[in-house]
mmCIF file with all atom_site columns, C-alpha atoms in Angstrom:
data_model
loop_
_atom_site.group_PDB
_atom_site.id
_atom_site.type_symbol
_atom_site.label_atom_id
_atom_site.label_alt_id
_atom_site.label_comp_id
_atom_site.label_asym_id
_atom_site.label_entity_id
_atom_site.label_seq_id
_atom_site.pdbx_PDB_ins_code
_atom_site.Cartn_x
_atom_site.Cartn_y
_atom_site.Cartn_z
_atom_site.occupancy
_atom_site.B_iso_or_equiv
_atom_site.pdbx_formal_charge
_atom_site.auth_seq_id
_atom_site.auth_comp_id
_atom_site.auth_asym_id
_atom_site.auth_atom_id
_atom_site.pdbx_PDB_model_num
ATOM 1   C CA . MET A 1 1   ? 75.955  65.425 84.874 1.00 0.00 ? 17  MET A CA 1
ATOM 2   C CA . ALA A 1 2   ? 72.475  64.728 84.702 1.00 0.00 ? 18  ALA A CA 1
ATOM 3   C CA . ASP A 1 3   ? 71.173  61.690 86.304 1.00 0.00 ? 19  ASP A CA 1
ATOM 4   C CA . GLU A 1 4   ? 69.265  58.857 84.769 1.00 0.00 ? 20  GLU A CA 1
ATOM 5   C CA . SER A 1 5   ? 65.664  60.538 85.670 1.00 0.00 ? 21  SER A CA 1
ATOM 6   C CA . GLU A 1 6   ? 66.676  63.936 83.846 1.00 0.00 ? 22  GLU A CA 1
ATOM 7   C CA . GLN A 1 7   ? 67.517  61.658 80.423 1.00 0.00 ? 23  GLN A CA 1
ATOM 8   C CA . GLY A 1 8   ? 65.024  60.032 80.457 1.00 0.00 ? 24  GLY A CA 1
ATOM 9   C CA . ASN A 1 9   ? 67.007  56.766 80.964 1.00 0.00 ? 25  ASN A CA 1
ATOM 10  C CA . THR A 1 10  ? 65.188  53.591 82.793 1.00 0.00 ? 26  THR A CA 1
ATOM 11  C CA . THR A 1 11  ? 66.247  50.731 83.281 1.00 0.00 ? 27  THR A CA 1
ATOM 12  C CA . THR A 1 12  ? 65.007  47.933 81.890 1.00 0.00 ? 28  THR A CA 1
ATOM 13  C CA . PRO A 1 13  ? 64.788  44.292 83.112 1.00 0.00 ? 29  PRO A CA 1
ATOM 14  C CA . THR A 1 14  ? 66.779  42.192 80.810 1.00 0.00 ? 30  THR A CA 1
ATOM 15  C CA . LEU A 1 15  ? 65.958  38.627 79.480 1.00 0.00 ? 31  LEU A CA 1
ATOM 16  C CA . VAL A 1 16  ? 69.723  37.881 79.463 1.00 0.00 ? 32  VAL A CA 1
ATOM 17  C CA . GLU A 1 17  ? 71.403  37.866 82.837 1.00 0.00 ? 33  GLU A CA 1
ATOM 18  C CA . GLU A 1 18  ? 73.517  34.727 82.292 1.00 0.00 ? 34  GLU A CA 1
ATOM 19  C CA . PRO A 1 19  ? 75.478  33.213 79.591 1.00 0.00 ? 35  PRO A CA 1
ATOM 20  C CA . LEU A 1 20  ? 72.840  30.093 79.670 1.00 0.00 ? 36  LEU A CA 1
ATOM 21  C CA . ASP A 1 21  ? 69.519  32.856 79.288 1.00 0.00 ? 37  ASP A CA 1
ATOM 22  C CA . LEU A 1 22  ? 70.701  32.967 75.470 1.00 0.00 ? 38  LEU A CA 1
ATOM 23  C CA . VAL A 1 23  ? 70.805  29.035 75.277 1.00 0.00 ? 39  VAL A CA 1
ATOM 24  C CA . ARG A 1 24  ? 67.441  29.627 76.973 1.00 0.00 ? 40  ARG A CA 1
ATOM 25  C CA . LEU A 1 25  ? 65.958  31.706 74.554 1.00 0.00 ? 41  LEU A CA 1
ATOM 26  C CA . SER A 1 26  ? 66.410  29.176 71.923 1.00 0.00 ? 42  SER A CA 1
ATOM 27  C CA . LEU A 1 27  ? 64.552  26.461 73.230 1.00 0.00 ? 43  LEU A CA 1
ATOM 28  C CA . ASP A 1 28  ? 61.837  24.757 70.648 1.00 0.00 ? 44  ASP A CA 1
ATOM 29  C CA . GLU A 1 29  ? 63.693  26.727 67.724 1.00 0.00 ? 45  GLU A CA 1
ATOM 30  C CA . LYS A 1 30  ? 66.934  25.515 65.116 1.00 0.00 ? 46  LYS A CA 1
ATOM 31  C CA . VAL A 1 31  ? 70.143  25.532 66.783 1.00 0.00 ? 47  VAL A CA 1
ATOM 32  C CA . CYS A 1 32  ? 73.726  25.395 64.859 1.00 0.00 ? 48  CYS A CA 1
ATOM 33  C CA . VAL A 1 33  ? 75.933  23.557 67.293 1.00 0.00 ? 49  VAL A CA 1
ATOM 34  C CA . LYS A 1 34  ? 79.522  23.420 66.264 1.00 0.00 ? 50  LYS A CA 1
ATOM 35  C CA . MET A 1 35  ? 81.831  20.252 67.945 1.00 0.00 ? 51  MET A CA 1
ATOM 36  C CA . ARG A 1 36  ? 85.135  19.509 68.445 1.00 0.00 ? 52  ARG A CA 1
ATOM 37  C CA . ASN A 1 37  ? 87.014  17.499 65.853 1.00 0.00 ? 53  ASN A CA 1
ATOM 38  C CA . GLU A 1 38  ? 85.094  19.299 62.709 1.00 0.00 ? 54  GLU A CA 1
ATOM 39  C CA . ARG A 1 39  ? 81.811  18.277 63.198 1.00 0.00 ? 55  ARG A CA 1
ATOM 40  C CA . GLU A 1 40  ? 78.422  20.583 63.291 1.00 0.00 ? 56  GLU A CA 1
ATOM 41  C CA . LEU A 1 41  ? 74.654  19.559 64.002 1.00 0.00 ? 57  LEU A CA 1
ATOM 42  C CA . ARG A 1 42  ? 71.752  21.482 63.282 1.00 0.00 ? 58  ARG A CA 1
ATOM 43  C CA . GLY A 1 43  ? 68.685  20.806 65.291 1.00 0.00 ? 59  GLY A CA 1
ATOM 44  C CA . ARG A 1 44  ? 65.686  21.780 67.098 1.00 0.00 ? 60  ARG A CA 1
ATOM 45  C CA . LEU A 1 45  ? 66.891  22.594 70.542 1.00 0.00 ? 61  LEU A CA 1
ATOM 46  C CA . HIS A 1 46  ? 64.780  20.427 72.927 1.00 0.00 ? 62  HIS A CA 1
ATOM 47  C CA . ALA A 1 47  ? 66.542  20.386 75.948 1.00 0.00 ? 63  ALA A CA 1
ATOM 48  C CA . PHE A 1 48  ? 69.751  20.887 77.620 1.00 0.00 ? 64  PHE A CA 1
ATOM 49  C CA . ASP A 1 49  ? 71.407  21.569 81.171 1.00 0.00 ? 65  ASP A CA 1
ATOM 50  C CA . GLN A 1 50  ? 74.301  23.827 83.171 1.00 0.00 ? 66  GLN A CA 1
ATOM 51  C CA . HIS A 1 51  ? 77.143  21.619 80.850 1.00 0.00 ? 67  HIS A CA 1
ATOM 52  C CA . LEU A 1 52  ? 75.205  21.921 77.779 1.00 0.00 ? 68  LEU A CA 1
ATOM 53  C CA . ASN A 1 53  ? 74.550  18.213 77.213 1.00 0.00 ? 69  ASN A CA 1
ATOM 54  C CA . MET A 1 54  ? 71.700  18.578 74.771 1.00 0.00 ? 70  MET A CA 1
ATOM 55  C CA . ILE A 1 55  ? 68.956  16.998 73.481 1.00 0.00 ? 71  ILE A CA 1
ATOM 56  C CA . LEU A 1 56  ? 68.659  17.835 69.579 1.00 0.00 ? 72  LEU A CA 1
ATOM 57  C CA . GLY A 1 57  ? 65.650  16.496 66.862 1.00 0.00 ? 73  GLY A CA 1
ATOM 58  C CA . GLU A 1 58  ? 65.695  16.875 63.692 1.00 0.00 ? 74  GLU A CA 1
ATOM 59  C CA . VAL A 1 59  ? 69.609  17.021 62.896 1.00 0.00 ? 75  VAL A CA 1
ATOM 60  C CA . GLU A 1 60  ? 71.619  17.338 60.293 1.00 0.00 ? 76  GLU A CA 1
ATOM 61  C CA . GLU A 1 61  ? 74.944  15.883 61.517 1.00 0.00 ? 77  GLU A CA 1
ATOM 62  C CA . THR A 1 62  ? 78.041  17.646 58.892 1.00 0.00 ? 78  THR A CA 1
ATOM 63  C CA . ILE A 1 63  ? 81.194  16.160 59.625 1.00 0.00 ? 79  ILE A CA 1
ATOM 64  C CA . THR A 1 64  ? 84.256  17.312 57.405 1.00 0.00 ? 80  THR A CA 1
ATOM 65  C CA . THR A 1 65  ? 87.465  15.267 56.748 1.00 0.00 ? 81  THR A CA 1
ATOM 66  C CA . ILE A 1 66  ? 90.465  16.843 55.707 1.00 0.00 ? 82  ILE A CA 1
ATOM 67  C CA . GLU A 1 67  ? 92.800  14.911 53.226 1.00 0.00 ? 83  GLU A CA 1
ATOM 68  C CA . ILE A 1 68  ? 96.136  15.762 51.557 1.00 0.00 ? 84  ILE A CA 1
ATOM 69  C CA . ASP A 1 69  ? 96.797  15.139 47.879 1.00 0.00 ? 85  ASP A CA 1
ATOM 70  C CA . GLU A 1 70  ? 99.579  13.181 47.848 1.00 0.00 ? 86  GLU A CA 1
ATOM 71  C CA . GLU A 1 71  ? 100.627 14.903 44.563 1.00 0.00 ? 87  GLU A CA 1
ATOM 72  C CA . THR A 1 72  ? 99.981  18.472 44.910 1.00 0.00 ? 88  THR A CA 1
ATOM 73  C CA . PHE A 1 73  ? 99.922  18.611 48.859 1.00 0.00 ? 89  PHE A CA 1
ATOM 74  C CA . GLU A 1 74  ? 96.625  20.985 49.031 1.00 0.00 ? 90  GLU A CA 1
ATOM 75  C CA . GLN A 1 75  ? 94.253  20.223 51.814 1.00 0.00 ? 91  GLN A CA 1
ATOM 76  C CA . ILE A 1 76  ? 90.508  18.626 50.079 1.00 0.00 ? 92  ILE A CA 1
ATOM 77  C CA . TYR A 1 77  ? 87.755  18.877 52.453 1.00 0.00 ? 93  TYR A CA 1
ATOM 78  C CA . GLN A 1 78  ? 85.345  16.231 52.584 1.00 0.00 ? 94  GLN A CA 1
ATOM 79  C CA . PRO A 1 79  ? 81.887  16.874 54.004 1.00 0.00 ? 95  PRO A CA 1
ATOM 80  C CA . LYS A 1 80  ? 79.906  13.945 55.077 1.00 0.00 ? 96  LYS A CA 1
ATOM 81  C CA . LYS A 1 81  ? 76.571  14.387 56.171 1.00 0.00 ? 97  LYS A CA 1
ATOM 82  C CA . ARG A 1 82  ? 73.455  12.341 57.792 1.00 0.00 ? 98  ARG A CA 1
ATOM 83  C CA . GLN A 1 83  ? 69.669  12.814 58.985 1.00 0.00 ? 99  GLN A CA 1
ATOM 84  C CA . ILE A 1 84  ? 69.410  12.158 62.798 1.00 0.00 ? 100 ILE A CA 1
ATOM 85  C CA . PRO A 1 85  ? 65.899  12.058 64.506 1.00 0.00 ? 101 PRO A CA 1
ATOM 86  C CA . MET A 1 86  ? 66.752  12.769 67.963 1.00 0.00 ? 102 MET A CA 1
ATOM 87  C CA . LEU A 1 87  ? 70.164  12.952 69.151 1.00 0.00 ? 103 LEU A CA 1
ATOM 88  C CA . PHE A 1 88  ? 71.787  13.419 72.900 1.00 0.00 ? 104 PHE A CA 1
ATOM 89  C CA . VAL A 1 89  ? 74.917  15.418 72.664 1.00 0.00 ? 105 VAL A CA 1
ATOM 90  C CA . ARG A 1 90  ? 77.649  15.708 75.781 1.00 0.00 ? 106 ARG A CA 1
ATOM 91  C CA . GLY A 1 91  ? 78.220  19.140 76.369 1.00 0.00 ? 107 GLY A CA 1
ATOM 92  C CA . ASP A 1 92  ? 82.182  18.881 76.953 1.00 0.00 ? 108 ASP A CA 1
ATOM 93  C CA . GLY A 1 93  ? 82.005  18.486 72.993 1.00 0.00 ? 109 GLY A CA 1
ATOM 94  C CA . VAL A 1 94  ? 80.511  22.007 72.077 1.00 0.00 ? 110 VAL A CA 1
ATOM 95  C CA . ILE A 1 95  ? 82.145  24.506 71.236 1.00 0.00 ? 111 ILE A CA 1
ATOM 96  C CA . LEU A 1 96  ? 79.465  27.452 70.311 1.00 0.00 ? 112 LEU A CA 1
ATOM 97  C CA . ILE A 1 97  ? 75.706  27.293 70.111 1.00 0.00 ? 113 ILE A CA 1
ATOM 98  C CA . SER A 1 98  ? 73.945  29.908 67.680 1.00 0.00 ? 114 SER A CA 1
ATOM 99  C CA . PRO A 1 99  ? 70.115  30.548 66.841 1.00 0.00 ? 115 PRO A CA 1
ATOM 100 C CA . LEU A 1 100 ? 69.866  29.682 63.242 1.00 0.00 ? 116 LEU A CA 1
ATOM 101 C CA . ALA A 1 101 ? 68.045  32.695 61.237 1.00 0.00 ? 117 ALA A CA 1
ATOM 102 C CA . LYS A 1 102 ? 64.082  32.114 61.678 1.00 0.00 ? 118 LYS A CA 1
ATOM 103 C CA . GLN A 1 103 ? 62.623  31.698 57.908 1.00 0.00 ? 119 GLN A CA 1
ATOM 104 C CA . SER A 1 104 ? 59.630  33.380 56.999 1.00 0.00 ? 120 SER A CA 1
#
């Protein structure tokens, strides 16, 4: 069995050593935050802590409500959007954080 030096593999230091490092890489970038109760936030990540409390700027909040049509019993999804200049997000409501694709 060949060792790493013979195969040319070298271990390079990585920027991501723990899960919060991924969030750190998204500072001052646009992120999508999925919250409890069918809420979604899209905005610029200004700060966060170990509890995933966050400060977001230029936020678009989308709240999706689900209603049942009484005649057909079909689910009707109704998204409502609003703009918020600056928002503090409490971390216990966060389900996931994802960086948005960079626009060129």
